[in-house]
JSON list of C-alpha atoms in Angstrom, two decimals:
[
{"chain": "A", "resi": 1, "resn": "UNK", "atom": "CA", "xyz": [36.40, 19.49, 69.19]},
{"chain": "A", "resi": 2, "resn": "UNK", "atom": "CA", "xyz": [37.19, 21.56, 71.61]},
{"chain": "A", "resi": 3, "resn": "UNK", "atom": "CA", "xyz": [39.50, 24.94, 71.95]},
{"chain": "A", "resi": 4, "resn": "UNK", "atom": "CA", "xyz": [42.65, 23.39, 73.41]},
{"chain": "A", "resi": 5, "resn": "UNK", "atom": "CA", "xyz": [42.29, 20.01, 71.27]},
{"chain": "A", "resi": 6, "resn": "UNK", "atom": "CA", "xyz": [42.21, 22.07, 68.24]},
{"chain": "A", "resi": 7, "resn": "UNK", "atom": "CA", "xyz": [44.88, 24.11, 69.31]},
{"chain": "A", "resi": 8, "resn": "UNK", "atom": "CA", "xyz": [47.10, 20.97, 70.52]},
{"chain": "A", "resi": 9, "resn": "UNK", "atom": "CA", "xyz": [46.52, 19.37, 66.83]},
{"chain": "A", "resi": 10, "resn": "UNK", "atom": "CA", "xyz": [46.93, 22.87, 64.96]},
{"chain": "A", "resi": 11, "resn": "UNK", "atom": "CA", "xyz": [43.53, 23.74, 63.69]},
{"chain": "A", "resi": 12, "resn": "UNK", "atom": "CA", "xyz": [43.55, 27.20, 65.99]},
{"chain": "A", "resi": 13, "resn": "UNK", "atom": "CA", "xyz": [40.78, 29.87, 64.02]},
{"chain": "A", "resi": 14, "resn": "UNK", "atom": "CA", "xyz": [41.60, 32.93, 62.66]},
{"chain": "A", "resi": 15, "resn": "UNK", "atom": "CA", "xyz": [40.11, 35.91, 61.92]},
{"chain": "A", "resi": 16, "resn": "UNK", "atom": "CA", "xyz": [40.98, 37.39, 58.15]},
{"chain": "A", "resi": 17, "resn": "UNK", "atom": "CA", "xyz": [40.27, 40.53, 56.37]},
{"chain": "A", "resi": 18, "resn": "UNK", "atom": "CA", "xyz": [41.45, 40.94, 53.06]},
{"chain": "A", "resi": 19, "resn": "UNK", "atom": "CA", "xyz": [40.40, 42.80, 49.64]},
{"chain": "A", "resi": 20, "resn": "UNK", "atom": "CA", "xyz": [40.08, 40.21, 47.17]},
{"chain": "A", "resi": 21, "resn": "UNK", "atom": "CA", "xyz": [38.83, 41.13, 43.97]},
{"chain": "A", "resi": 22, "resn": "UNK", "atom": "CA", "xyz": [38.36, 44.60, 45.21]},
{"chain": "A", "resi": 23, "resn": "UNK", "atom": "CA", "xyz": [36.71, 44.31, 47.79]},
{"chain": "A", "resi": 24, "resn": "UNK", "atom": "CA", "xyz": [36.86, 43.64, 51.82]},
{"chain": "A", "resi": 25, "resn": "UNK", "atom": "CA", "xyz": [36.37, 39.98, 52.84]},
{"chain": "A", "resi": 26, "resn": "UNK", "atom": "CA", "xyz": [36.39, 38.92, 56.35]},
{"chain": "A", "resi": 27, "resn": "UNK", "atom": "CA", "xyz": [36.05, 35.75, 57.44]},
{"chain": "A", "resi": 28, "resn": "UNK", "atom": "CA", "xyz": [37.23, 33.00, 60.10]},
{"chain": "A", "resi": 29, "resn": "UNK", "atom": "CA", "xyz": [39.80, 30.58, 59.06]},
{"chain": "A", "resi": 30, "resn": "UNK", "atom": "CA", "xyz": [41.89, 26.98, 60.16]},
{"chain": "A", "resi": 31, "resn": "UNK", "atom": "CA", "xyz": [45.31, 28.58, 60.42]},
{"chain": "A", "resi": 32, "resn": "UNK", "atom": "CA", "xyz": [46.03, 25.61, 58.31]},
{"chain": "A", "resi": 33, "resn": "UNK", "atom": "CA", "xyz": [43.92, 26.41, 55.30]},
{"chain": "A", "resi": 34, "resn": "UNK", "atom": "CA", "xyz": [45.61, 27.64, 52.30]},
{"chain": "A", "resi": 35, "resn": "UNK", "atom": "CA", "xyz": [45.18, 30.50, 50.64]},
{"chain": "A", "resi": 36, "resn": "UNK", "atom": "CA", "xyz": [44.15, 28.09, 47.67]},
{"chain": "A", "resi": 37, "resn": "UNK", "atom": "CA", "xyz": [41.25, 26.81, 49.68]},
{"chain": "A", "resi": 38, "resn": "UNK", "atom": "CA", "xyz": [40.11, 30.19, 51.16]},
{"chain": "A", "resi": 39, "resn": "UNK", "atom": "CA", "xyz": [39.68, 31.38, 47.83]},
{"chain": "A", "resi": 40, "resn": "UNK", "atom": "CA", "xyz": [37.73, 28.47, 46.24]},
{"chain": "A", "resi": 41, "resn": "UNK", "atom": "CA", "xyz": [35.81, 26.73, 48.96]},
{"chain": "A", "resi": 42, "resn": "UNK", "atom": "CA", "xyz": [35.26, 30.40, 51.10]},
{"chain": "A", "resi": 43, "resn": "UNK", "atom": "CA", "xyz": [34.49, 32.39, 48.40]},
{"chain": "A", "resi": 44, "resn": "UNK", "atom": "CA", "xyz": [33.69, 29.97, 45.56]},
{"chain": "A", "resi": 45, "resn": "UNK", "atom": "CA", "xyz": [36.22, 31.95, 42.98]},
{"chain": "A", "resi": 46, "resn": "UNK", "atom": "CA", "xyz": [36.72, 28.60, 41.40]},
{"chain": "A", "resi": 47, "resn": "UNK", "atom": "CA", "xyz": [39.10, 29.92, 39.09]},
{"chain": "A", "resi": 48, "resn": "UNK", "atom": "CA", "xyz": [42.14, 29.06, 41.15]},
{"chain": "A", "resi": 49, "resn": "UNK", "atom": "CA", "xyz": [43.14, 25.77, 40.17]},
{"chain": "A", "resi": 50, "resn": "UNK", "atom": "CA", "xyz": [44.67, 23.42, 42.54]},
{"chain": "A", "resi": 51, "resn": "UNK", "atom": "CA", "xyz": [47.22, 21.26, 40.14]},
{"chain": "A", "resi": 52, "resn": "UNK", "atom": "CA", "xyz": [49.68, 20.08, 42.53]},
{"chain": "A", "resi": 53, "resn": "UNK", "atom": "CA", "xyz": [49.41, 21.39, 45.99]},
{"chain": "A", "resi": 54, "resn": "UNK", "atom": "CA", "xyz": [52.91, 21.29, 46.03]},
{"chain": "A", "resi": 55, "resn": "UNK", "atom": "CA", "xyz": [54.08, 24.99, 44.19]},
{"chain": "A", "resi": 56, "resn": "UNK", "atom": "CA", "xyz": [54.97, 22.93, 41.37]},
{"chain": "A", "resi": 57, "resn": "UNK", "atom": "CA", "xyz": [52.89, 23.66, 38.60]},
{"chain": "A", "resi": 58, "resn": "UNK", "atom": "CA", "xyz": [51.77, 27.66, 39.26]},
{"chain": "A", "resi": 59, "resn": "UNK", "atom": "CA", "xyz": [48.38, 26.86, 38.28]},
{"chain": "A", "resi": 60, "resn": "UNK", "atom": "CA", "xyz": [46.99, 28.22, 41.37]},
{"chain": "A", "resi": 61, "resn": "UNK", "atom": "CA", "xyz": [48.74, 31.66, 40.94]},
{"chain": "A", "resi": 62, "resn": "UNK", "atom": "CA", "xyz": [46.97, 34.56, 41.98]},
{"chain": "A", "resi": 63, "resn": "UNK", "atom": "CA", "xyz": [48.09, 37.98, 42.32]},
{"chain": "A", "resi": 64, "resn": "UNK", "atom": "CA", "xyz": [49.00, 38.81, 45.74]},
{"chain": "A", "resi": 65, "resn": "UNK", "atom": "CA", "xyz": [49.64, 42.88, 46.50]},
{"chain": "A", "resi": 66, "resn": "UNK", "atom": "CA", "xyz": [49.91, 42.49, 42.53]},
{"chain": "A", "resi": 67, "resn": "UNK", "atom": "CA", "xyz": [52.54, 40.24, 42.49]},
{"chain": "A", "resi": 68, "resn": "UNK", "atom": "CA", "xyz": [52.19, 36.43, 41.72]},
{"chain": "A", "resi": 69, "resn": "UNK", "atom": "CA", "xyz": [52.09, 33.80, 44.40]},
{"chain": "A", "resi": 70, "resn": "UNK", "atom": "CA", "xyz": [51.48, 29.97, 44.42]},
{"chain": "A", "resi": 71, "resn": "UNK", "atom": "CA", "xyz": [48.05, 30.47, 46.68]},
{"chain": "A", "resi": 72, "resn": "UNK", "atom": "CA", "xyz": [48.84, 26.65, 47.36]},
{"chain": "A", "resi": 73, "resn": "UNK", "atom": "CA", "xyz": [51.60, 27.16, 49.09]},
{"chain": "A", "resi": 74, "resn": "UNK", "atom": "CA", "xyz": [50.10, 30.48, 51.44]},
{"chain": "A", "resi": 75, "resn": "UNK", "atom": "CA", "xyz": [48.13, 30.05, 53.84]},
{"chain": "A", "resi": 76, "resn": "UNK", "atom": "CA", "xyz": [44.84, 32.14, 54.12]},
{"chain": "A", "resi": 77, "resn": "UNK", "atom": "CA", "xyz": [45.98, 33.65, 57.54]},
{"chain": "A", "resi": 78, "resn": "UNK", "atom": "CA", "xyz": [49.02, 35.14, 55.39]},
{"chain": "A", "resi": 79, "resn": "UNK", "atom": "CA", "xyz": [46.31, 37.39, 53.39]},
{"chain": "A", "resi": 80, "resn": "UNK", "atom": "CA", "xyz": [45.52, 39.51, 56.50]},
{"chain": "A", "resi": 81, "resn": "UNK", "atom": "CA", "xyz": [45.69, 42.99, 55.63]},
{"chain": "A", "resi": 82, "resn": "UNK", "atom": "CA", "xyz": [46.70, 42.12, 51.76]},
{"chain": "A", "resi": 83, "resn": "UNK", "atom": "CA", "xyz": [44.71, 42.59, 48.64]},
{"chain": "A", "resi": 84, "resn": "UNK", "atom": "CA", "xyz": [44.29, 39.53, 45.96]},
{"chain": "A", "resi": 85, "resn": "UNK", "atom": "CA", "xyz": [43.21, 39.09, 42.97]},
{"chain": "A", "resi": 86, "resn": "UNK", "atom": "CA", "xyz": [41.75, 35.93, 40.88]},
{"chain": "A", "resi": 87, "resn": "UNK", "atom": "CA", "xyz": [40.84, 36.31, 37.35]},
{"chain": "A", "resi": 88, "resn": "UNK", "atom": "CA", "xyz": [37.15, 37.01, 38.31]},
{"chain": "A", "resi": 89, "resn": "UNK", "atom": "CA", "xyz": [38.27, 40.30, 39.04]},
{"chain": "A", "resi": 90, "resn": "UNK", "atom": "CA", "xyz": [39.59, 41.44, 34.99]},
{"chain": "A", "resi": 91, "resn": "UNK", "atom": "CA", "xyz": [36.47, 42.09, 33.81]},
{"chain": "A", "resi": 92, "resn": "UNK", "atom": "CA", "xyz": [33.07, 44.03, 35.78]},
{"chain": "A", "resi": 93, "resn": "UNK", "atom": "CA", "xyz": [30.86, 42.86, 33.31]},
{"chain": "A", "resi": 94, "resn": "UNK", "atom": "CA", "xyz": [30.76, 38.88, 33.72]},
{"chain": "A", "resi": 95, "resn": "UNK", "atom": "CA", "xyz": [29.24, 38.36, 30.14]},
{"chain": "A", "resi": 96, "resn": "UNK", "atom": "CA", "xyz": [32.73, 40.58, 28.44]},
{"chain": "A", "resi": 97, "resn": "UNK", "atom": "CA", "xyz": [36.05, 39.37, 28.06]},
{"chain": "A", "resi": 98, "resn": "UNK", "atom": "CA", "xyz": [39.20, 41.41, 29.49]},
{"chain": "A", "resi": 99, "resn": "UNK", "atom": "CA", "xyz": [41.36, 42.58, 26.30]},
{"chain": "A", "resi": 100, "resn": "UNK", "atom": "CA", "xyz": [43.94, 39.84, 27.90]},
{"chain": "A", "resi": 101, "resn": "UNK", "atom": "CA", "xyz": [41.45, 37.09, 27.85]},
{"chain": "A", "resi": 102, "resn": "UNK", "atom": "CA", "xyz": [39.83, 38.05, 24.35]},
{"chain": "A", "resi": 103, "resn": "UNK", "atom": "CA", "xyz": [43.73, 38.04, 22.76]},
{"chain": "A", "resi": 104, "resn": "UNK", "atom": "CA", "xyz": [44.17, 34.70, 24.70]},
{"chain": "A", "resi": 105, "resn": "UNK", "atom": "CA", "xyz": [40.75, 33.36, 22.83]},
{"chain": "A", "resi": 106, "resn": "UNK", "atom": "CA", "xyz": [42.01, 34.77, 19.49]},
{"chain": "A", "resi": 107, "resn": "UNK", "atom": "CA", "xyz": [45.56, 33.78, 19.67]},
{"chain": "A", "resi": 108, "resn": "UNK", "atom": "CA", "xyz": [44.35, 29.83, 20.93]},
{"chain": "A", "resi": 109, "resn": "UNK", "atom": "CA", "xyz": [46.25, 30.44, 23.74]},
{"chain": "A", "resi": 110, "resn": "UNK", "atom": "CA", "xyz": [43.69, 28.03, 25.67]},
{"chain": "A", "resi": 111, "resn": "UNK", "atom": "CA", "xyz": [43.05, 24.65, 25.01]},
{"chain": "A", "resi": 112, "resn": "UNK", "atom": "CA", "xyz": [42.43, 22.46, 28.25]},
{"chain": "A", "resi": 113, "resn": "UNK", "atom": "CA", "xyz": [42.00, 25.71, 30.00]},
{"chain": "A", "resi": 114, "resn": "UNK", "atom": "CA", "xyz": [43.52, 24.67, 33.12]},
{"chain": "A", "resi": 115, "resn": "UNK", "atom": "CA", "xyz": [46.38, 26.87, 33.34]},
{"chain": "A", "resi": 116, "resn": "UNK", "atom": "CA", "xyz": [44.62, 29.91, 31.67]},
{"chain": "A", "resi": 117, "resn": "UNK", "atom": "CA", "xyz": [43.50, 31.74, 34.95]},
{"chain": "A", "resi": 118, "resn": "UNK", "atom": "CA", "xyz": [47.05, 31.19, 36.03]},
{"chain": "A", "resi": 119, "resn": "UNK", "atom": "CA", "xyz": [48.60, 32.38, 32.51]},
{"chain": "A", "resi": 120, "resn": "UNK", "atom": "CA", "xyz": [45.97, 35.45, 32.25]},
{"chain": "A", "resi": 121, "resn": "UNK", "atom": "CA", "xyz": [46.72, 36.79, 35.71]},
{"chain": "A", "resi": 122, "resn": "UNK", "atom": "CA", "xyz": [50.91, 36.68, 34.76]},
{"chain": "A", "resi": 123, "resn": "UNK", "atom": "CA", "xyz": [50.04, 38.36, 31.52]},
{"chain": "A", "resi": 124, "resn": "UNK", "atom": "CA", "xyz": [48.55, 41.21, 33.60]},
{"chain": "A", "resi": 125, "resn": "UNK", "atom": "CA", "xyz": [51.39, 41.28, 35.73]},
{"chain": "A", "resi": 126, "resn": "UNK", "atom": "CA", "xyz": [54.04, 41.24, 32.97]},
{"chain": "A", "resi": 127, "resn": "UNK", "atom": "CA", "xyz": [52.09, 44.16, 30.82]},
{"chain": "A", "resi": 128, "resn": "UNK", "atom": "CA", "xyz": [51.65, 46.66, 34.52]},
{"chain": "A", "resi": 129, "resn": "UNK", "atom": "CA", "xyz": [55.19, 46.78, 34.28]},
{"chain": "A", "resi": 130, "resn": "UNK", "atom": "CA", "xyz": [55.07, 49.23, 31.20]},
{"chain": "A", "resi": 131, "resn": "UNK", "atom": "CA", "xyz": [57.86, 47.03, 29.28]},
{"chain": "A", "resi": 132, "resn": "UNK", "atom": "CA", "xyz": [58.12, 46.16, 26.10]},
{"chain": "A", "resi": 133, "resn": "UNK", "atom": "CA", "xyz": [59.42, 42.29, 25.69]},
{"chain": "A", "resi": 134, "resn": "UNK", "atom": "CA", "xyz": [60.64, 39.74, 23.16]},
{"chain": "A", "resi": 135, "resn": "UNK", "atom": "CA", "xyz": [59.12, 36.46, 22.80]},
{"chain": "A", "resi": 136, "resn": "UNK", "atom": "CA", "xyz": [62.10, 34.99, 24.45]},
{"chain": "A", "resi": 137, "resn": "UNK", "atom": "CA", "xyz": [61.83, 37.39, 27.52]},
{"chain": "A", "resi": 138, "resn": "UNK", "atom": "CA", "xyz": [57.71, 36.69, 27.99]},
{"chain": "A", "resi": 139, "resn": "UNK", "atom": "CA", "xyz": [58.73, 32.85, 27.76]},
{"chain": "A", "resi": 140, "resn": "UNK", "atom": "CA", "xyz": [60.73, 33.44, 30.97]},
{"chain": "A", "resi": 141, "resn": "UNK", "atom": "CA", "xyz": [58.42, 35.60, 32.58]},
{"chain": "A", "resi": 142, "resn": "UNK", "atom": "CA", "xyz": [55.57, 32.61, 31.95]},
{"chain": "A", "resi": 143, "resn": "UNK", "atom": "CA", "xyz": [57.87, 29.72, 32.57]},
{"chain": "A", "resi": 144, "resn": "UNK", "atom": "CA", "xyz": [56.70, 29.16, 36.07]},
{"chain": "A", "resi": 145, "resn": "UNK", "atom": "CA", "xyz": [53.15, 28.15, 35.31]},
{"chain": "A", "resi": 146, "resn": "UNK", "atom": "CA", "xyz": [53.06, 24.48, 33.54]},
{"chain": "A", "resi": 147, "resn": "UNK", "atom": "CA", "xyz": [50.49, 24.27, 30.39]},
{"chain": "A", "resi": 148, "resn": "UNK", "atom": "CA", "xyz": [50.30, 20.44, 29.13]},
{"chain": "A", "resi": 149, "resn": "UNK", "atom": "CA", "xyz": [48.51, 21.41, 26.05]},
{"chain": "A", "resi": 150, "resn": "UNK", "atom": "CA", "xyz": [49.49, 24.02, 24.32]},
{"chain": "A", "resi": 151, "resn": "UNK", "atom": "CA", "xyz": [53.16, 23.76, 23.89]},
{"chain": "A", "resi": 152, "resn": "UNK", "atom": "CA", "xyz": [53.51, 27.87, 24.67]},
{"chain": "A", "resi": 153, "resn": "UNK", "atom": "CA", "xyz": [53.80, 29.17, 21.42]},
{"chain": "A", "resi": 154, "resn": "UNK", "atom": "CA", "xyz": [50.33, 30.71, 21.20]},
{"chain": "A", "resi": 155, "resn": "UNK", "atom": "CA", "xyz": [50.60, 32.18, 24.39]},
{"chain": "A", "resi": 156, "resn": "UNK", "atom": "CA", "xyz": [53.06, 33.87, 23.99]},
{"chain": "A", "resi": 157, "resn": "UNK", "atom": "CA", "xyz": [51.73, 35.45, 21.21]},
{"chain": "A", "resi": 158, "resn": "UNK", "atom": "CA", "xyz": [48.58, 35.99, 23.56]},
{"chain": "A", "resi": 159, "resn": "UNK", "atom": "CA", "xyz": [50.57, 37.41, 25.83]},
{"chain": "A", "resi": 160, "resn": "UNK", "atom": "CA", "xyz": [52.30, 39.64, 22.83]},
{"chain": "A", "resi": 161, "resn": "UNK", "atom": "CA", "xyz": [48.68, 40.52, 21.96]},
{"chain": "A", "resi": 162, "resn": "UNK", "atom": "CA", "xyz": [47.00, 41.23, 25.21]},
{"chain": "A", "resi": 163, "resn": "UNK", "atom": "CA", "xyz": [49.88, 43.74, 25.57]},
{"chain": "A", "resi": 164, "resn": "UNK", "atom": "CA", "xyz": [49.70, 45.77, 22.23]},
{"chain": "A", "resi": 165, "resn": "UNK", "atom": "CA", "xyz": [45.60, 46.32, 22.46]},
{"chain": "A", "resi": 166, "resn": "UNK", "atom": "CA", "xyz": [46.20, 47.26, 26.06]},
{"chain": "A", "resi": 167, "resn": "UNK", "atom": "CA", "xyz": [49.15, 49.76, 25.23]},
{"chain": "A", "resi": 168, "resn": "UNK", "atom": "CA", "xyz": [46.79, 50.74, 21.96]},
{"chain": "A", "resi": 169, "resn": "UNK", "atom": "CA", "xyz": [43.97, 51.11, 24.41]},
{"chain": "A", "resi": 170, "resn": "UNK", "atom": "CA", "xyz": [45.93, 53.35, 26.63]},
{"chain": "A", "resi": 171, "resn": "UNK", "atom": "CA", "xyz": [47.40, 55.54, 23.89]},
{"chain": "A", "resi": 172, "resn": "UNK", "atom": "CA", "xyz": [44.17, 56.04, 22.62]},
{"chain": "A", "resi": 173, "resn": "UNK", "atom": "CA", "xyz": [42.59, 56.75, 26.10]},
{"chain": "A", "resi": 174, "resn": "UNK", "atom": "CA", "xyz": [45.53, 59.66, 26.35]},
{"chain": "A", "resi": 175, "resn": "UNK", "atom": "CA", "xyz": [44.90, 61.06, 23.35]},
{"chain": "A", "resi": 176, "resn": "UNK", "atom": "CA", "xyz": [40.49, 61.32, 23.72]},
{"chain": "A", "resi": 177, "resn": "UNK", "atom": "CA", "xyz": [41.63, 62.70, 27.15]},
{"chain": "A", "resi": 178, "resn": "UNK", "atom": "CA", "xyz": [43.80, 65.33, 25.40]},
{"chain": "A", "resi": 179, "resn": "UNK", "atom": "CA", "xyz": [41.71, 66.32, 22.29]},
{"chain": "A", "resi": 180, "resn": "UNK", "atom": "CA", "xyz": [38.61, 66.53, 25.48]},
{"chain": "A", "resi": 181, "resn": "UNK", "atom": "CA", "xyz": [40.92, 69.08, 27.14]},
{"chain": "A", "resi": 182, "resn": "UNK", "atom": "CA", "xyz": [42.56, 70.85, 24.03]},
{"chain": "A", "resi": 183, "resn": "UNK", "atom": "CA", "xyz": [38.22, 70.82, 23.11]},
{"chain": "A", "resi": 184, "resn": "UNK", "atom": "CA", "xyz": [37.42, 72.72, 26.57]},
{"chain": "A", "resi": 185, "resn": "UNK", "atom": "CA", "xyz": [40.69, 74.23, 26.70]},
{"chain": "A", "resi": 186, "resn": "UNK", "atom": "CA", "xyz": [39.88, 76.38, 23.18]},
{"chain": "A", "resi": 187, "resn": "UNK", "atom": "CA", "xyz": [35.89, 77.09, 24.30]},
{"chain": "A", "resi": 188, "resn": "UNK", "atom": "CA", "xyz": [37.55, 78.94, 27.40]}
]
């Protein structure tokens, strides 16, 4: 195909850069491939489910500048100059869990698995906002992303989960952080 027949039926190339997962991705691109696409078939992160294609279900949500987007419904061109993140990115270590992921394992807050990526990434997203919330509230917060399995309950109590250890985890951080400087501070 040539330059002006792909630009007279809309399949014009791109070039991207992005960070996804942390780090810088450039690539060329179909202005009409979504950011969906990009992300599985480009960079095989296969974690971003396609259940629609339509923004319907959320299962392809990935965070986008940290907040979450319907990938389906971007386009890949839309990612220049933006950082995303799939759920490959939680954990450095592919063989350990994220603290979200192991309280979504413990809590059954999987069963199909087909929202999960979707439903781990909005977990981190609700807990980076430092706030406490009822069942009732993380309901809400989760309601966008359609599980056929699991009927919610148990995720939200993953979701109640994955935020205590983290909170935990960071109160304990602080306070090894402080006893290490009280420690150097009284050796002065």
């Amino acid at each position: 195909m040539t330059t002006s027949t792909a630009a007279k039926y809309g399949t014009a190339r791109r070039t991207v850069t992005m960070r996804v997962n942390g780090r810088g991705v450039t690539r060329e691109v179909s202005t009409r491939t979504t950011l969906a696409d990009f992300l599985r078939d480009e960079l095989d992160l296969v974690s971003v489910h396609l259940g629609c294609e339509h923004g319907e279900c959320g299962c392809c949500n990935v965070l986008f500048d940290g907040h979450s987007v319907r990938s389906c419904l971007m386009l890949a061109v839309q990612g220049d100059g933006h950082a995303v993140e799939t759920v490959e990115s939680l954990s450095v270590d592919p063989t350990e869990l994220h603290p979200i992921q192991e309280s979504f394992a413990e809590e059954q807050g999987l069963q199909c698995g087909f929202c999960t990526p979707a439903m781990v990434l909005r977990t981190k997203e609700i807990i980076e906002t430092g706030r406490e919330m009822t069942d009732a509230e993380v309901r809400h917060e989760i309601s966008g992303i359609l599980c056929r399995c699991t009927g919610y309950q148990n995720i939200v109590n993953a979701v109640q989960s994955a935020g205590a250890r983290l909170r935990d985890g960071a109160v304990e951080a602080d306070r090894g952080e402080a006893a290490a400087d009280g420690a150097a501070g009284g050796r002065s």
